[in-house]
Every structure is written in structure tokens, then in C-alpha cells.
Short mmCIF file of C-alpha atoms in Angstrom, two decimals:
data_model
loop_
_atom_site.label_atom_id
_atom_site.label_comp_id
_atom_site.label_asym_id
_atom_site.label_seq_id
_atom_site.Cartn_x
_atom_site.Cartn_y
_atom_site.Cartn_z
CA MET A 1 21.88 41.29 -22.82
CA LEU A 2 20.68 38.13 -24.56
CA HIS A 3 20.33 36.48 -21.13
CA ALA A 4 17.83 39.17 -20.05
CA PHE A 5 15.70 38.46 -23.13
CA PHE A 6 15.45 34.76 -22.26
CA VAL A 7 14.71 35.54 -18.60
CA GLY A 8 11.98 37.96 -19.65
CA ARG A 9 10.53 35.43 -22.04
CA ALA A 10 10.56 32.73 -19.34
CA VAL A 11 8.83 35.08 -16.89
CA ALA A 12 6.16 35.85 -19.46
CA GLU A 13 5.59 32.14 -20.16
CA VAL A 14 5.31 31.31 -16.44
CA ILE A 15 2.87 34.18 -15.88
CA ASN A 16 0.88 33.07 -18.92
CA ASP A 17 0.74 29.45 -17.68
CA ARG A 18 -0.33 30.46 -14.18
CA THR A 19 -2.93 32.88 -15.52
CA GLU A 20 -4.30 30.18 -17.81
CA ARG A 21 -4.44 27.69 -14.91
CA LEU A 22 -6.15 30.26 -12.66
CA LEU A 23 -8.70 31.10 -15.35
CA THR A 24 -9.38 27.42 -16.05
CA ASP A 25 -9.79 26.65 -12.35
CA SER A 26 -12.08 29.66 -11.90
CA LEU A 27 -14.28 28.70 -14.83
CA SER A 28 -14.42 25.12 -13.58
CA TRP A 29 -15.48 26.29 -10.12
CA LEU A 30 -18.05 28.63 -11.64
CA GLY A 31 -19.49 25.81 -13.75
CA GLN A 32 -19.69 23.55 -10.72
CA PHE A 33 -21.34 26.29 -8.65
CA ASP A 34 -23.86 26.93 -11.44
CA ALA A 35 -24.68 23.22 -11.68
CA GLU A 36 -25.15 22.99 -7.90
CA GLN A 37 -27.45 26.02 -7.88
CA ARG A 38 -29.52 24.63 -10.74
CA GLU A 39 -29.84 21.33 -8.91
CA ALA A 40 -30.85 23.11 -5.69
CA LEU A 41 -33.48 25.09 -7.64
CA ARG A 42 -34.77 21.91 -9.27
CA GLN A 43 -35.06 20.19 -5.87
CA PHE A 44 -36.79 23.25 -4.40
CA THR A 45 -39.27 23.30 -7.29
CA GLU A 46 -39.99 19.59 -6.87
CA GLU A 47 -40.54 20.03 -3.13
CA VAL A 48 -42.92 22.96 -3.70
CA MET A 49 -44.88 21.00 -6.31
CA ALA A 50 -45.05 17.93 -4.07
CA ARG A 51 -46.42 20.00 -1.20
CA ALA A 52 -48.92 21.71 -3.49
CA GLN A 53 -50.11 18.35 -4.75
CA GLN A 54 -50.38 17.11 -1.17
CA VAL A 55 -52.55 20.08 -0.19
CA GLU A 56 -54.63 19.67 -3.32
CA ALA A 57 -55.12 15.98 -2.54
CA THR A 58 -56.08 16.83 1.04
CA TYR A 59 -58.79 19.25 -0.05
CA GLY A 60 -59.70 17.28 -3.14
CA GLY A 61 -59.62 20.42 -5.25
CA GLY A 62 -63.33 20.90 -4.53
CA ALA A 63 -65.36 23.61 -2.87
CA ALA A 64 -63.65 22.96 0.48
CA SER A 65 -60.35 24.10 -0.96
CA PRO A 66 -58.98 27.35 0.44
CA PHE A 67 -58.37 28.39 -3.17
CA ALA A 68 -61.86 27.54 -4.42
CA ASN A 69 -62.80 31.19 -4.78
CA GLY A 70 -60.17 31.53 -7.49
CA ALA A 71 -58.19 34.21 -5.69
CA ALA A 72 -54.99 32.19 -5.74
CA SER A 73 -55.58 29.89 -8.69
CA VAL A 74 -54.19 30.74 -12.09
CA ASP A 75 -55.04 28.58 -15.08
CA SER A 76 -53.12 30.25 -17.87
CA PRO A 77 -50.44 32.86 -18.51
CA GLU A 78 -53.17 35.30 -19.53
CA ASP A 79 -54.85 34.81 -16.13
CA LEU A 80 -51.52 35.34 -14.44
CA GLN A 81 -50.95 38.56 -16.38
CA ALA A 82 -54.46 39.74 -15.52
CA THR A 83 -53.80 39.02 -11.84
CA ILE A 84 -50.53 40.93 -11.99
CA ASP A 85 -52.25 43.85 -13.71
CA ASN A 86 -54.99 43.88 -11.06
CA LEU A 87 -52.41 43.87 -8.28
CA ARG A 88 -50.53 46.74 -9.90
CA ALA A 89 -53.75 48.71 -10.18
CA GLU A 90 -54.53 48.08 -6.51
CA ILE A 91 -51.02 49.16 -5.52
CA ALA A 92 -51.44 52.35 -7.54
CA GLN A 93 -54.76 53.06 -5.79
CA VAL A 94 -53.17 52.51 -2.39
CA ARG A 95 -50.31 54.86 -3.29
CA VAL A 96 -52.75 57.57 -4.35
CA ALA A 97 -54.76 57.13 -1.15
CA LEU A 98 -51.57 57.24 0.91
CA GLN A 99 -50.41 60.42 -0.83
CA GLN A 100 -53.81 62.01 -0.25
CA TYR A 101 -53.69 61.03 3.40
CA ARG A 102 -50.18 62.39 3.82
CA SER A 103 -51.07 65.69 2.11
CA SER A 104 -54.21 66.12 4.23
CA THR A 105 -52.37 65.54 7.52
CA THR A 106 -49.62 68.08 6.83
#
């Protein structure tokens, strides 16, 4: 009977060790994956900014710029929020027009 206790205890210790090793390896892999994704995002952001600066340099940021009318330029977070609000309002108008169209055709 005492032998079964020690066997059970040994089984529990082995399972505990393997579970701990599996958890540690999983967390290590997850940390590595996260770091790789952050690096990929950083590189993507740098590439986007470099291309934007190249286009800006090409057009000189003046009146010849395709963004000179201000439609795609955003100077501050408030401007960005205003642009988002305007787009949401336009989407709502399109939805209403679409619903009216659908109800008039049926």
C-alpha cells in the first residue's frame, strides 16, 4: 500500500514538471511571437511613413499635391474625429437612401 502512495506521488511530480515545462515553453513562444509581430508592425509603419514622405517630397506639399484640397490631410486628432464623424454621417445618409430605394421598389 505504501508503494502505491510513492508511485502516485512520483506520477504527480512528473506530470507537474511536464506541465510546468509545457507552460514555460508556450509562454516563451508566445513572447517571441509577440516580439516578432511588434517588429513587423514597426517595420510596416516605417515603410508607410517613408513612402508618404517620398510622395510628399515629390509633390513638394504644395498646390500640385493630390491632397492639397484637404480631403485626405488631417492635422490634429480633432480633425481626424471630425472626418470620422462626417464619414459616419454620410454612411447614415446612404443607408437611409438605400432603405428608401428598397422600400419604393418593392
